[in-house]
Coordinates of C-alpha atoms in Angstrom, one line a residue:
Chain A
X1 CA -14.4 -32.6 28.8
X2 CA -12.2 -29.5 28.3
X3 CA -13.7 -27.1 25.6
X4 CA -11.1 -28.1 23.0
X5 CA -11.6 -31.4 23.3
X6 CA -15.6 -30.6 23.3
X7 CA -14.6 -28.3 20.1
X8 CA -12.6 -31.6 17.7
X9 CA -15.8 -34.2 19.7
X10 CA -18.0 -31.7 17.9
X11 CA -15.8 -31.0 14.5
X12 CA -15.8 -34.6 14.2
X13 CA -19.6 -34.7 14.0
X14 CA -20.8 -35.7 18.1
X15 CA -23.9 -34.0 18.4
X16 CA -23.3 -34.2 22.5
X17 CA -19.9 -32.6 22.4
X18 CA -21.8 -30.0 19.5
X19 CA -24.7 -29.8 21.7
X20 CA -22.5 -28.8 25.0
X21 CA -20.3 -26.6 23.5
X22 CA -23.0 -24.4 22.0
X23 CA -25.2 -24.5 25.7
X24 CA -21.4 -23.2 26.9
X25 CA -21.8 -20.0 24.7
X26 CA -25.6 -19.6 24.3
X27 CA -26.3 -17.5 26.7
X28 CA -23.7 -14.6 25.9
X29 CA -24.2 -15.0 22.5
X30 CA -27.5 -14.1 23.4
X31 CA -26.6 -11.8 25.5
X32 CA -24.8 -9.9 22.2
X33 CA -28.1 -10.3 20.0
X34 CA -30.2 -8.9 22.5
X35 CA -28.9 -5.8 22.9
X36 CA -27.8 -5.4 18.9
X37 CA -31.5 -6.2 18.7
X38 CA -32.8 -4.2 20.9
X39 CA -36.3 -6.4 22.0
X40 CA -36.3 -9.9 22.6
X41 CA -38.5 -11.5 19.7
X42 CA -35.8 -10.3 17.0
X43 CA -33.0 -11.3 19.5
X44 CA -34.3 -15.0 19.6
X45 CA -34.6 -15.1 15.8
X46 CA -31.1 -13.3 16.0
X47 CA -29.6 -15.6 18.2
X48 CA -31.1 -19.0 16.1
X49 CA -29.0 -17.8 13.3
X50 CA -26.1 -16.7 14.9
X51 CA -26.0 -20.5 16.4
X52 CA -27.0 -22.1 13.5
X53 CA -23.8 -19.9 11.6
X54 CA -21.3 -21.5 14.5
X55 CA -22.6 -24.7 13.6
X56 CA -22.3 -24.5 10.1
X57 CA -18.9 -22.6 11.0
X58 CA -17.4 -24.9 13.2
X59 CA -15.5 -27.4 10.4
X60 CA -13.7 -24.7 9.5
X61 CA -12.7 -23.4 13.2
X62 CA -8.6 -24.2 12.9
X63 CA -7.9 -23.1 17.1
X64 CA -5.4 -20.1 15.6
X65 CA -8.2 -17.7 17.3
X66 CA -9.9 -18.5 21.0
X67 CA -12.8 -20.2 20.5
X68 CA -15.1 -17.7 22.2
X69 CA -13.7 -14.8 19.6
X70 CA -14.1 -16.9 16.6
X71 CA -17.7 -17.8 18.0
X72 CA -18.5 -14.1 18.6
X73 CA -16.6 -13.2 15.5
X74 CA -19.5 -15.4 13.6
X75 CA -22.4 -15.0 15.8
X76 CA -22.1 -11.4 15.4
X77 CA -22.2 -11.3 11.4
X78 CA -24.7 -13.9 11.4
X79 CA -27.1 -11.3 14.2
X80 CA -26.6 -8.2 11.8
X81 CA -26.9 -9.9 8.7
X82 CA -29.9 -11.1 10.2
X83 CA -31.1 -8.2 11.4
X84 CA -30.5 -5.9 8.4
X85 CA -31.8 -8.7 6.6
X86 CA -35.2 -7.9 8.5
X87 CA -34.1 -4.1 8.0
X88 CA -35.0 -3.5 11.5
X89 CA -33.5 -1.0 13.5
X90 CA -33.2 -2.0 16.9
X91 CA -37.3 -1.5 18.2
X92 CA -37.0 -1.7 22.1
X93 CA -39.3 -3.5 23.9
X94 CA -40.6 -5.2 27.2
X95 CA -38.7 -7.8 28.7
X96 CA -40.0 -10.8 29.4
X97 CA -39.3 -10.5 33.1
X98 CA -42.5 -12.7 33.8
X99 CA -40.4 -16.1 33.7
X100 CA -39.5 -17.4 37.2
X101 CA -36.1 -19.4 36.2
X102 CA -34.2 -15.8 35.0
X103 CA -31.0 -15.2 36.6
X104 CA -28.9 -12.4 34.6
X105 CA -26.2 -13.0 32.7
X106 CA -23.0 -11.7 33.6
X107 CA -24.8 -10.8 37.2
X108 CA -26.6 -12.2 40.3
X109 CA -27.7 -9.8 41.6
X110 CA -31.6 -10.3 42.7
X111 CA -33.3 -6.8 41.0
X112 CA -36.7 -5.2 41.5
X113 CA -38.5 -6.6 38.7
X114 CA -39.6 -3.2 37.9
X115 CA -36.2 -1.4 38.5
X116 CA -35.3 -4.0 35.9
X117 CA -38.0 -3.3 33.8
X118 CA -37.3 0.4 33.7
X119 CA -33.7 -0.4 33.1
X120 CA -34.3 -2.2 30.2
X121 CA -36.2 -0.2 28.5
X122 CA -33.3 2.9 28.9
X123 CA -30.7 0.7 27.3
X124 CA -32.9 -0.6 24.7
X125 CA -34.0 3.0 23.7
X126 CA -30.3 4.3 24.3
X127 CA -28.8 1.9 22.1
X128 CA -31.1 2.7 19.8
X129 CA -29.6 6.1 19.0
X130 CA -26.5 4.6 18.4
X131 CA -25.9 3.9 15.1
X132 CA -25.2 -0.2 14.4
X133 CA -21.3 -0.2 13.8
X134 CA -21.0 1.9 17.4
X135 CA -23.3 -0.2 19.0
X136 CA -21.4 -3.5 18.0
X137 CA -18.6 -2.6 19.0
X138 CA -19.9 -1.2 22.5
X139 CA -21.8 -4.1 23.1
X140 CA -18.9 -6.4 22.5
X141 CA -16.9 -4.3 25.5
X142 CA -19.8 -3.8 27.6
X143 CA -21.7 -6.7 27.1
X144 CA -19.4 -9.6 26.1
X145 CA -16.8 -8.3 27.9
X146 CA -13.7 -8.4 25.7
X147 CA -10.8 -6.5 25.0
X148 CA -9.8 -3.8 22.4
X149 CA -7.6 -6.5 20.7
X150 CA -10.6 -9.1 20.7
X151 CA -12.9 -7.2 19.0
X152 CA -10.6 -5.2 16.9
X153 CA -10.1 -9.4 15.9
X154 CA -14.0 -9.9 16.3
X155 CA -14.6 -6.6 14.0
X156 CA -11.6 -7.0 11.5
X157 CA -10.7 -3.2 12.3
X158 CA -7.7 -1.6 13.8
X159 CA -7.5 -1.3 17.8
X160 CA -7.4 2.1 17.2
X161 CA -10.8 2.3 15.4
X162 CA -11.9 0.1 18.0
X163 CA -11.3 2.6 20.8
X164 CA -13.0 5.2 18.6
X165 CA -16.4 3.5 17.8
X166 CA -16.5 2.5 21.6
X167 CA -16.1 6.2 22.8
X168 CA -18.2 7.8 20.0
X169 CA -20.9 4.9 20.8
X170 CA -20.8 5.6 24.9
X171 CA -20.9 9.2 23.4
X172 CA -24.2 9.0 21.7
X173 CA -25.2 6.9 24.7
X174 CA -24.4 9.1 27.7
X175 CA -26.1 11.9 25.1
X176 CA -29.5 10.0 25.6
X177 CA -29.1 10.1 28.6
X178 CA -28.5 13.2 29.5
X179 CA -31.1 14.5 26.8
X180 CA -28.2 16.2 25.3
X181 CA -29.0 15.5 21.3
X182 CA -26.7 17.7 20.0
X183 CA -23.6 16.3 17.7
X184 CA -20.4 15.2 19.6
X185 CA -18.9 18.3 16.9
X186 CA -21.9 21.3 18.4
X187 CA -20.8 20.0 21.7
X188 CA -17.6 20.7 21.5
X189 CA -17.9 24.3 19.7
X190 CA -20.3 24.8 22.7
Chain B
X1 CA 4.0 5.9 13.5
X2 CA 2.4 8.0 16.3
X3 CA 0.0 7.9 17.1
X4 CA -3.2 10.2 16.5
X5 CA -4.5 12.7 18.9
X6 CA -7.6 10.7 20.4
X7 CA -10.7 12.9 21.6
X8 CA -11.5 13.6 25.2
X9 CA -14.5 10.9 25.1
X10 CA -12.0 8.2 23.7
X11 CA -10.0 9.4 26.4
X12 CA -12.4 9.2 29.1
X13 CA -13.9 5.6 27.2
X14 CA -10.4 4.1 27.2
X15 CA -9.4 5.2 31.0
X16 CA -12.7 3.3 32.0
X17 CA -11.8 0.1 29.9
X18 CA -8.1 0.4 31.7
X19 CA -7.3 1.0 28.1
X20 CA -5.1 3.4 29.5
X21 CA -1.4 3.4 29.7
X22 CA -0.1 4.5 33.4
X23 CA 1.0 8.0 32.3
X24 CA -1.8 8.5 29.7
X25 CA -3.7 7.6 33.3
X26 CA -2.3 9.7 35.4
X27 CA -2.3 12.4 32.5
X28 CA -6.0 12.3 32.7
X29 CA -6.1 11.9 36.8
X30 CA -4.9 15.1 37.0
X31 CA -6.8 16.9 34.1
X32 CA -10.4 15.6 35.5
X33 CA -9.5 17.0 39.0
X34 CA -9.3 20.3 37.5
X35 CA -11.6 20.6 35.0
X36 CA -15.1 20.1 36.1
X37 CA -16.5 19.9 32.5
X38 CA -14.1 16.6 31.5
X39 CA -15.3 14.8 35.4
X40 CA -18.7 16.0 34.4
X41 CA -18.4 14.0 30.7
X42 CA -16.3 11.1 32.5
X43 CA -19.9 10.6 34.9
X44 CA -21.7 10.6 31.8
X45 CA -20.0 8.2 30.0
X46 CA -19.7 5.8 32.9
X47 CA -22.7 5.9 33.3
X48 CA -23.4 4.9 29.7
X49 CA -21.2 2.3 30.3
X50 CA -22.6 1.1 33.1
X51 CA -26.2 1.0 31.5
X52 CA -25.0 -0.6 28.3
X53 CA -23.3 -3.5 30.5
X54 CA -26.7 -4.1 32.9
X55 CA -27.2 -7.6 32.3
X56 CA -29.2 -9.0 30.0
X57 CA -32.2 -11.0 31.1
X58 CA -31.6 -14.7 30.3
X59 CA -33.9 -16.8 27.9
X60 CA -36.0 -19.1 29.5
X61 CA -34.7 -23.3 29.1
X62 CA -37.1 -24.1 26.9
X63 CA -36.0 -21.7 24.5
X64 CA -32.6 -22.3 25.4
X65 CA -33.4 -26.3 24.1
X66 CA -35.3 -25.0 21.1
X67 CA -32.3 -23.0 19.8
X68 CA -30.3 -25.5 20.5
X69 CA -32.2 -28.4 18.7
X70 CA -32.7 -25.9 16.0
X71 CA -28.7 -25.5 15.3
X72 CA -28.4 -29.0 15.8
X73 CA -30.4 -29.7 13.0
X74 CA -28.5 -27.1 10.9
X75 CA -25.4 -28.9 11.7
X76 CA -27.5 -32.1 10.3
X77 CA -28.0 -30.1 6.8
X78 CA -24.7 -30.1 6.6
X79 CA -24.4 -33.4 5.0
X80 CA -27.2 -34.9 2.9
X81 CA -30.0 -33.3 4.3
X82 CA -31.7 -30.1 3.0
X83 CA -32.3 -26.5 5.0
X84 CA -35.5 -27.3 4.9
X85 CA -35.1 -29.1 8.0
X86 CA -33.3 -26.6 10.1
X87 CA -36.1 -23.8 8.7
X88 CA -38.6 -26.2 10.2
X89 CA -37.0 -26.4 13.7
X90 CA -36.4 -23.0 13.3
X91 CA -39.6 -22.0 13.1
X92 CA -40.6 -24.0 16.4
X93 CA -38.2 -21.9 17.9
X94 CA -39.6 -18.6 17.0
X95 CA -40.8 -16.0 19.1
X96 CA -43.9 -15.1 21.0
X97 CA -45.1 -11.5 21.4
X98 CA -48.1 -11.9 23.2
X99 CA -50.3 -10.9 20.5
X100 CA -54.2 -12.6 20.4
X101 CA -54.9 -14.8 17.9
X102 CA -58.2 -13.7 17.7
X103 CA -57.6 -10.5 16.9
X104 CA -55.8 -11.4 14.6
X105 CA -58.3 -13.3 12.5
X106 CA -60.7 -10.4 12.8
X107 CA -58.4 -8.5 10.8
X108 CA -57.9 -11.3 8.0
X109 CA -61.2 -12.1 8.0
X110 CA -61.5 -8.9 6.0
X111 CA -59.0 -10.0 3.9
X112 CA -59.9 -13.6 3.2
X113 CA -63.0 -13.3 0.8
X114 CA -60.7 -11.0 -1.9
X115 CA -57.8 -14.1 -2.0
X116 CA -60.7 -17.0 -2.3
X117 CA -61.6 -14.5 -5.5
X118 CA -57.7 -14.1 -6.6
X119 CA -57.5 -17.6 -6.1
X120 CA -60.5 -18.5 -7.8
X121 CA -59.9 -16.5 -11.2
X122 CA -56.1 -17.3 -11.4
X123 CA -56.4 -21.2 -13.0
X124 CA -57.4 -23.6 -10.1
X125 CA -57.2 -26.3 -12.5
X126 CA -58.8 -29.2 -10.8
X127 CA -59.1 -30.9 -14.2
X128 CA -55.5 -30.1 -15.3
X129 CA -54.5 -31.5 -11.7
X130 CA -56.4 -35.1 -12.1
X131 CA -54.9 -35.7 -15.4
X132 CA -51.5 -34.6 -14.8
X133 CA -49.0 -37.7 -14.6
X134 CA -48.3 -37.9 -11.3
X135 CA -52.2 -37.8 -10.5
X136 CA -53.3 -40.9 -13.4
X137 CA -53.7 -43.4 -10.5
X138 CA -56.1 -40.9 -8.6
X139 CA -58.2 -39.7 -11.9
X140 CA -58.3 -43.7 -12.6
X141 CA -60.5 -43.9 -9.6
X142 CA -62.8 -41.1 -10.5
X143 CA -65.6 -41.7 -12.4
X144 CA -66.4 -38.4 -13.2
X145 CA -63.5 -35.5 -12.6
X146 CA -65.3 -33.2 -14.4
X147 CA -68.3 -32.4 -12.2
X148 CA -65.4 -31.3 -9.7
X149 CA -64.2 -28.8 -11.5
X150 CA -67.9 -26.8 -10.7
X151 CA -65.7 -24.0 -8.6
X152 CA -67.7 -20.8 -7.4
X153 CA -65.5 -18.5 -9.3
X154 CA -66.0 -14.6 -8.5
X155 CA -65.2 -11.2 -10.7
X156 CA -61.3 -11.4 -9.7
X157 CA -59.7 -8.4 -10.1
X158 CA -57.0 -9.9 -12.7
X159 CA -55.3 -6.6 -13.1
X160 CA -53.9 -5.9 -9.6
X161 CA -52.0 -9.4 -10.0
X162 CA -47.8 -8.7 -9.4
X163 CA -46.1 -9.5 -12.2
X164 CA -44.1 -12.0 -10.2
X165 CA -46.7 -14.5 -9.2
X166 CA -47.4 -14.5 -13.2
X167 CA -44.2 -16.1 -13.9
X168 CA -44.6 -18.2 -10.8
X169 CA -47.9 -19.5 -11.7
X170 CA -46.6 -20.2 -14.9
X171 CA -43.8 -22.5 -13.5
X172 CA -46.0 -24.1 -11.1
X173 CA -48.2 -24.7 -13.8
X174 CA -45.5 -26.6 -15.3
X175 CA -44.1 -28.7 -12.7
X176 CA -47.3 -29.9 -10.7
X177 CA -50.9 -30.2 -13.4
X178 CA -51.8 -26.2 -11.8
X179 CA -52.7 -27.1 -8.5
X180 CA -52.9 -23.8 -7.2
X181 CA -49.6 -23.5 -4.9
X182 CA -49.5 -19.8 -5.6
X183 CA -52.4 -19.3 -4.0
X184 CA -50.0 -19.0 -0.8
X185 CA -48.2 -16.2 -2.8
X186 CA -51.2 -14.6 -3.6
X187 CA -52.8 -14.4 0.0
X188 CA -49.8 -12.9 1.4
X189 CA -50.0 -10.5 -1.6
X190 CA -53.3 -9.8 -0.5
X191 CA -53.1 -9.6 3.0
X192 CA -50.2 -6.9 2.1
X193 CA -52.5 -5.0 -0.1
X194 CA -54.7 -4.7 2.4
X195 CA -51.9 -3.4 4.6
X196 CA -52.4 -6.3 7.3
X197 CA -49.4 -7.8 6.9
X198 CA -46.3 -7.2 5.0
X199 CA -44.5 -9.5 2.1
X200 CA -41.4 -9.3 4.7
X201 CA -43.2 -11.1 6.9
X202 CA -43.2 -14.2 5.1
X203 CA -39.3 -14.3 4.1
X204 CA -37.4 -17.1 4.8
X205 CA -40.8 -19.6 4.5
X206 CA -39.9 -20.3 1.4
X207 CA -40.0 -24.2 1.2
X208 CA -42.3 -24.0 4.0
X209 CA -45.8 -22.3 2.2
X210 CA -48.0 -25.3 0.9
X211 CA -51.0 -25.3 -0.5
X212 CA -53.5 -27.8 -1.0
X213 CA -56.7 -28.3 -3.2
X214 CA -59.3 -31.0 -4.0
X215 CA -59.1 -31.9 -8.1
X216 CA -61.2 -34.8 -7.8
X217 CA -63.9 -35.7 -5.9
X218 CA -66.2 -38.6 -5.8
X219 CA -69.1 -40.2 -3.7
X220 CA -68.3 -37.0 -1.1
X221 CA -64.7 -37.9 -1.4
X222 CA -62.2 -35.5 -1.6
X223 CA -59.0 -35.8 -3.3
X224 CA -55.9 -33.3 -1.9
X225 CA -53.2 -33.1 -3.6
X226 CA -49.9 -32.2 -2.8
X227 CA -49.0 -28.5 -4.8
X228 CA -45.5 -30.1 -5.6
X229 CA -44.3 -27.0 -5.1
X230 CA -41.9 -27.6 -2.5
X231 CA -38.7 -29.3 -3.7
X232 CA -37.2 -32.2 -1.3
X233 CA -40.1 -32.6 0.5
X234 CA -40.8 -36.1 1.4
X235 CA -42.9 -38.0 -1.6
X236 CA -45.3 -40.2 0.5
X237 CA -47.6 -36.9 1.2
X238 CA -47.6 -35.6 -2.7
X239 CA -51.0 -37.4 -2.2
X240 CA -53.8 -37.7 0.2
X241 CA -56.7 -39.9 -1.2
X242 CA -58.6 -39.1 2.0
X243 CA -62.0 -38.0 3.4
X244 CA -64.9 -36.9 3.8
X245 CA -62.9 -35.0 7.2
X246 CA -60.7 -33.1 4.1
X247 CA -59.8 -30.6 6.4
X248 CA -58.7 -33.2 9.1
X249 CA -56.8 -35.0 6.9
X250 CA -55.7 -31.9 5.1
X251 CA -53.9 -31.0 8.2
X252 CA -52.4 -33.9 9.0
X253 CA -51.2 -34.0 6.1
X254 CA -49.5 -30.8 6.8
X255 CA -47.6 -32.3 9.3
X256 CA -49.1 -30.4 12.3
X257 CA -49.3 -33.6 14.3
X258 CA -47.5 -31.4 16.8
X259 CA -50.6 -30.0 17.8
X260 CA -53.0 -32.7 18.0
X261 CA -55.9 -30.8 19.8
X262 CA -56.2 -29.1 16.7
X263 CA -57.6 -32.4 15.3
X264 CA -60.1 -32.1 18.2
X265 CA -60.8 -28.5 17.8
X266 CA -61.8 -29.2 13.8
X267 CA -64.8 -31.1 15.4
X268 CA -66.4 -28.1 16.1
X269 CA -66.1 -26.3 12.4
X270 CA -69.2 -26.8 10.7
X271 CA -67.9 -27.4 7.4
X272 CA -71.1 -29.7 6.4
X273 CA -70.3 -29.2 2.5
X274 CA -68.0 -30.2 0.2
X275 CA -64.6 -29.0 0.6
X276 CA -63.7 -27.5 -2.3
X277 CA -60.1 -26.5 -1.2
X278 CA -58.3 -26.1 1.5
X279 CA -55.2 -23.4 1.5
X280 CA -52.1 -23.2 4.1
X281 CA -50.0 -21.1 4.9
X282 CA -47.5 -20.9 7.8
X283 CA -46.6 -17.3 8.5
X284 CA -45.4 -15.0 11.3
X285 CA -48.2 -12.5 11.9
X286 CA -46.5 -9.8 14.2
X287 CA -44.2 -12.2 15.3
X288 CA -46.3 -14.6 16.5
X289 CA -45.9 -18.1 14.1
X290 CA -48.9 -18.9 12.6
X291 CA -50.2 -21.7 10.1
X292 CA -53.2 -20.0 8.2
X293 CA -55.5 -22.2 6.7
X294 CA -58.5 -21.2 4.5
X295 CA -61.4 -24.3 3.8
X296 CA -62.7 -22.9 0.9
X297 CA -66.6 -24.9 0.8
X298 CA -68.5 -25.8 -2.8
X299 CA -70.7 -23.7 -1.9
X300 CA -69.2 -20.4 -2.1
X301 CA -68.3 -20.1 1.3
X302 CA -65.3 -20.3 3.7
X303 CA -63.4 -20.8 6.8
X304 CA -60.5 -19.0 8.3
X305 CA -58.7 -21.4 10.8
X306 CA -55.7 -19.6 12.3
X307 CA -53.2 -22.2 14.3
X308 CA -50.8 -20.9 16.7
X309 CA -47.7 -23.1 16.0
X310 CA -46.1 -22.2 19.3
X311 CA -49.8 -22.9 21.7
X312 CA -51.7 -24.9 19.1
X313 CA -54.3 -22.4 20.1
X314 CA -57.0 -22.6 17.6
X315 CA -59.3 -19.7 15.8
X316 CA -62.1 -20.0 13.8
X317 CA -63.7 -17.4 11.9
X318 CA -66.9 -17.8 9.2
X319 CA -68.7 -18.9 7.6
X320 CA -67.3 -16.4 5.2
X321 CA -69.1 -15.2 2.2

């Protein structure tokens, strides 16, 4: 089955077709959570409701927006509201990298598990200096992969502003990496 | 409209997304290869970029199936049936941190003999509970309810209650005979008082705390009740004529027939005693899902039983004093 006719099985209340379409988009929905979240306990809970708002969602899904979009459009409300709901700022932790079955989203590359470790613990503590409307809209580039249009749609803000929160977000990004924790403005008088 | 002058890094962060329009791009191509500060920023930001896009490690399948059963049974609240069932899948699907059960009771084991007292001194009113109306057919088959009501009651320290769980108790009172459901609220009051855990933790349970507590009790029989306080929950457990196992039954009762070694693991609690009450509630101690039960005994002592929801790995802790 094609995902639109997966998406009017599901509509029309077929847990199978429900049930496929959301294993289709689990993973980067995930994906999205985790690194909003920052550690993977709060993504998981994250992730539950950002499903659980497609679900709930889905009757009134009327195919003028992609699927996908309108799915991250949702699941990324329902992860922040449920994260400020917790009033938790992203709190990096350990990845689980002790499962056997992982294979990386978006990659297949086989990784040191400790390169991996170490890597995930940067990003997590990077995107922690990033405050949350930066972040969202970095992690929908970086990590769902979508255009300026998609998450200007994703966002409901202009393509301009778009561009802006994605540079001032790698900004405060590149900053932690380089240790450099002065304002974008003291850099720029420097 | 033109459009605004962008910033070097939304420069840079556009060129890299091939945001870029060809002469914006070949605008910037030749700025970078002579100035050394802009290449040095453009490194920098790809590198960000880079870092924010490593992928993310996967969740394992069987979390993958538990989120997914868990927004499966949303979809199923959508029609007739309450929340209340997609919060119960949801909270099979929640998280493990690793932490040790264990050491987590030590910690409320220093908390558990101030709620027994809070408990105690805030109306357990095993009397009020067997005459209530939806109790008659239980009180009919007690010959004496009174001699129940003998509860070890302790110097409770009335005036630290939270205003809140006044006006609770006072509907609870009201809707179930005072069978003490608040006693839920009040040990997560407690627990936070003690700075163990904190109120936020037990958000979103609402629906899920229960309570339980024995108003009648005859020939070693123990009576639990259902608290009532939990709306839409099914009616064929608002009562549990059952014992003398209380706690067994108390806890099947509590629909943990998902963990049945628990059952088996009881057998080793020496609760020789009456069971005067038996408290639950299911919680997230530091992430970790947890169904806290305290068997309060007749005679003035109790049991902590801490139930990981996720293992169904079992702690016991007491007798308390």
């Amino acid at each position: 089955m094609d995902e639109t006719t997966l998406i009017s099985a599901a509509q029309r209340g077929d847990q199978k077709a429900l049930d496929q379409l959301l294993r289709m988009h689990q993973d980067r929905i995930y994906a999205v959570c985790r690194r909003l979240a920052g550690n993977d306990a709060d993504a998981m809970d994250a992730t539950q409701e950002a499903l659980i708002a497609v679900v709930k969602g889905l009757p009134r899904f009327d195919g003028r927006a992609k699927f996908s979009t309108w799915s991250y459009r949702v699941a990324t409300n329902a992860c922040l509201d449920e994260l400020r709901r917790r009033g938790s700022r992203p709190q990096p932790g350990l990845p689980e990298f002790e499962r056997a079955d992982h294979t990386p989203v978006g990659g297949s590359v086989p990784r040191d598990p400790a390169e991996t470790v170490s890597a995930s613990i940067d990003v997590d503590r990077g995107l922690a200096q990033v405050p949350e409307e930066f972040r969202t809209a970095v992690v929908l580039r970086d990590v769902a992969g979508m255009d300026y249009a998609e998450i200007a749609e994703v966002l409901d803000i202009a393509p301009g502003t778009v561009r802006s929160r994605i540079a001032r977000g790698r900004g405060r990004l590149a900053d932690a990496i380089s240790g450099n924790q002065t304002t974008p403005n003291e850099r720029h008088s420097q | 409209m033109p459009d605004l002058p962008i910033s070097d890094d939304e420069l840079l962060s556009s060129a890299l997304d091939g945001e870029l329009s060809a002469s914006d791009q070949a605008a910037l191509t030749e700025r970078l290869a002579v100035e050394p500060s802009l290449a040095e920023r453009y490194a920098l930001l790809s590198q960000a970029e880079a870092l924010a896009a490593m992928p993310v490690t996967p969740i394992s399948s069987t979390d993958r199936d538990r989120l997914i059963d868990a927004a499966l049974a949303a979809s199923a609240t959508e029609g007739n049936i309450t929340d209340l069932a997609a919060a119960g899948a949801r909270r099979s699907a929640w998280r493990r941190r690793g932490i040790t059960i264990a050491a987590t009771a030590a910690a409320l084991v220093l908390a558990v003999p101030a709620f027994i007292a809070i408990n105690n001194a805030n109306g357990v009113d095993y009397d009020t509970a067997a005459t209530s109306p939806s109790d008659e057919s239980a009180a009919d088959d007690s010959a004496d309810t009174s001699a129940s009501a003998e509860m070890p009651l302790s110097d409770a320290p009335s005036d630290d209650q939270p205003p809140d769980f006044d006006a609770a108790e006072e509907d609870m009172a009201a809707s179930d005979g005072g069978v003490n459901a608040i006693t839920v609220n009040r040990f997560a009051y407690d627990l936070n008082q003690n700075g163990l855990l904190q109120l936020s933790d037990f958000e979103g349970l609402d629906g899920l705390e229960r309570s339980y507590s024995s108003p009648t009790e005859l020939n070693s029989e123990v009576v639990l009740r259902w608290s009532g306080y939990v709306e839409n929950e099914p009616d064929d457990i608002a009562e549990v004529p059952l014992s003398p196992r209380a706690v067994e039954t108390a806890l099947f009762a509590a629909n943990l027939g998902g963990c049945p070694d628990v059952l088996l693991a009881l057998d080793g609690l020496d609760y020789a005693g009456t069971v005067t009450s038996v408290s639950f509630a299911d919680t997230n101690i530091q992430g970790e899902a947890v169904t806290v039960v305290v068997v309060q005994l007749e005679d003035g002592t109790a049991w902590l039983v801490l139930i990981d929801q996720n293992s169904c790995e079992t702690t016991f802790e007491g007798p308390l004093p």
